[in-house]
């Protein structure tokens, strides 16, 4: 997370996330990431491995970085698998909490995969609920803070120190 922080500060207001309908500056990504990491820190206390079921998007990038700032081990669970396979993977990875989006779960349910059933075994946190619980001024504060504060300060205040030998991500292949 610290190396990403240095890169984000170096890029500054330049765009770093592009999608079909928008782009996000490095400062905005840094601010959103910091706000989410601060919000998730007490919620995920005591857990190391966190499951993610989000589409490839700015939100997915944001949450991956937020978890790395907390020193967590991310596992991007392959939502093209059925819920029973996701359950096996998450159990094997010792995941207790899965972060996703209610809108995303609803879209997947329409395609025949009801991932809401995972709530029977795992704590599912929906990003819409987390985002709604963070006041807009906090997002703005963290964006401005990221713009003006020195990188070393941000690293000290916002990034858990990890070792290079720590696991950053758990991945499950499809083959």
XYZ file of C-alpha atoms in Angstrom:
175
model
C 0.000 0.000 0.000
C 2.839 2.372 0.768
C 4.294 2.087 -2.743
C 0.867 2.832 -4.223
C 0.607 5.849 -1.913
C 3.895 7.239 -3.218
C 2.772 6.692 -6.808
C -0.605 8.329 -6.141
C 1.062 11.406 -4.702
C 3.462 11.586 -7.648
C 0.627 11.406 -10.214
C -1.435 13.959 -8.295
C -4.484 15.236 -10.120
C -3.845 13.079 -13.163
C -6.370 10.368 -14.034
C -5.622 6.851 -12.810
C -8.930 5.018 -13.173
C -10.826 5.033 -16.440
C -14.248 3.538 -17.046
C -16.836 3.827 -19.781
C -18.607 6.723 -18.108
C -15.982 8.427 -15.925
C -12.401 8.776 -14.821
C -10.905 9.265 -11.387
C -7.895 11.322 -10.407
C -5.162 9.947 -8.221
C -6.093 12.359 -5.427
C -9.754 11.338 -5.554
C -8.826 7.651 -5.466
C -6.476 8.338 -2.555
C -9.197 10.218 -0.658
C -11.875 7.579 -1.251
C -9.480 4.766 -0.414
C -8.438 6.425 2.843
C -12.047 7.125 3.850
C -13.048 3.512 3.220
C -10.002 2.107 5.021
C -10.780 4.244 8.086
C -14.406 3.080 8.027
C -13.516 -0.597 7.522
C -10.744 -0.732 10.141
C -12.989 -1.263 13.213
C -15.449 -3.424 11.268
C -12.741 -5.866 10.121
C -10.719 -5.876 13.346
C -9.364 -9.335 14.094
C -9.821 -10.593 10.524
C -6.918 -10.993 8.109
C -8.370 -12.541 4.943
C -11.198 -10.583 3.338
C -13.262 -11.733 0.376
C -14.257 -9.369 -2.418
C -17.006 -9.863 -4.958
C -17.001 -6.697 -7.020
C -16.846 -6.066 -10.750
C -13.648 -4.733 -12.252
C -14.264 -1.050 -11.655
C -13.141 2.009 -9.759
C -15.002 0.704 -6.707
C -13.155 -2.605 -6.897
C -9.798 -0.865 -7.163
C -10.717 1.450 -4.302
C -11.614 -1.397 -1.933
C -8.546 -3.466 -2.829
C -6.309 -0.499 -1.978
C -8.291 0.308 1.189
C -7.793 -3.242 2.454
C -4.083 -3.180 1.613
C -3.757 0.062 3.579
C -5.102 -1.925 6.541
C -2.590 -4.712 5.930
C -5.346 -7.170 4.998
C -5.068 -10.088 2.605
C -7.567 -9.677 -0.242
C -9.231 -12.497 -2.117
C -11.137 -11.400 -5.214
C -13.662 -14.229 -5.457
C -14.637 -15.201 -8.987
C -18.325 -14.325 -9.274
C -18.628 -16.382 -12.470
C -18.531 -19.432 -10.186
C -21.741 -20.583 -8.515
C -22.320 -19.752 -4.832
C -21.332 -23.249 -3.617
C -17.879 -22.900 -5.242
C -17.470 -19.415 -3.752
C -18.342 -20.900 -0.358
C -15.664 -23.592 -0.722
C -13.030 -21.044 -1.794
C -13.890 -18.576 0.965
C -13.869 -21.316 3.594
C -10.513 -22.614 2.380
C -9.082 -19.071 2.566
C -10.416 -18.606 6.123
C -12.600 -15.692 5.027
C -15.247 -14.518 7.469
C -16.355 -11.354 5.648
C -17.101 -10.727 1.977
C -17.369 -7.174 0.623
C -19.671 -6.693 -2.327
C -22.412 -4.510 -3.741
C -26.118 -5.115 -3.321
C -26.672 -3.863 -6.878
C -24.047 -6.335 -8.125
C -25.617 -9.227 -6.164
C -29.012 -8.304 -7.621
C -27.639 -8.348 -11.184
C -26.000 -11.720 -10.586
C -29.240 -13.082 -9.105
C -31.078 -12.121 -12.307
C -28.523 -14.245 -14.181
C -29.270 -17.256 -11.972
C -26.642 -17.003 -9.213
C -28.125 -16.076 -5.849
C -25.092 -15.026 -3.816
C -27.340 -13.792 -1.014
C -27.261 -17.429 0.169
C -23.655 -16.802 1.255
C -25.075 -14.744 4.139
C -25.852 -18.052 5.861
C -22.125 -18.723 6.311
C -20.312 -15.368 5.893
C -20.802 -11.779 6.938
C -21.615 -9.862 3.744
C -20.926 -6.118 3.781
C -22.415 -4.071 0.984
C -20.358 -1.126 -0.203
C -23.468 1.010 -0.738
C -24.164 0.802 3.016
C -20.577 1.595 3.950
C -20.386 4.525 1.517
C -23.690 5.906 2.830
C -22.339 5.817 6.393
C -19.358 8.047 5.534
C -20.293 11.734 5.485
C -19.435 13.530 2.247
C -17.230 15.998 4.130
C -14.971 13.096 5.187
C -14.387 12.118 1.570
C -13.536 15.738 0.767
C -11.312 15.970 3.851
C -9.302 12.887 2.846
C -8.954 14.118 -0.744
C -7.642 17.501 0.433
C -5.444 15.852 3.064
C -3.955 13.619 0.388
C -3.193 16.680 -1.723
C -1.413 18.745 0.923
C 0.146 16.362 3.448
C 3.603 14.838 2.896
C 3.663 11.238 1.703
C 5.620 10.050 4.768
C 2.917 11.490 7.039
C 0.152 9.747 5.061
C 2.066 6.473 5.121
C 2.589 6.709 8.894
C -1.033 7.663 9.607
C -2.875 5.502 7.093
C -0.854 2.401 6.148
C -0.281 -0.569 8.395
C 3.343 -1.641 8.245
C 3.703 -5.010 6.541
C 6.591 -7.235 5.560
C 7.415 -8.041 1.958
C 6.893 -11.712 2.837
C 3.278 -11.102 4.001
C 0.545 -12.470 1.744
C -1.153 -9.627 -0.126
C -3.729 -11.605 -2.105
C -5.252 -15.071 -2.253
C -6.263 -16.136 -5.727
C -8.234 -19.144 -6.897
C -7.615 -20.272 -10.468
C -10.319 -21.643 -12.706
C -8.310 -24.560 -14.013
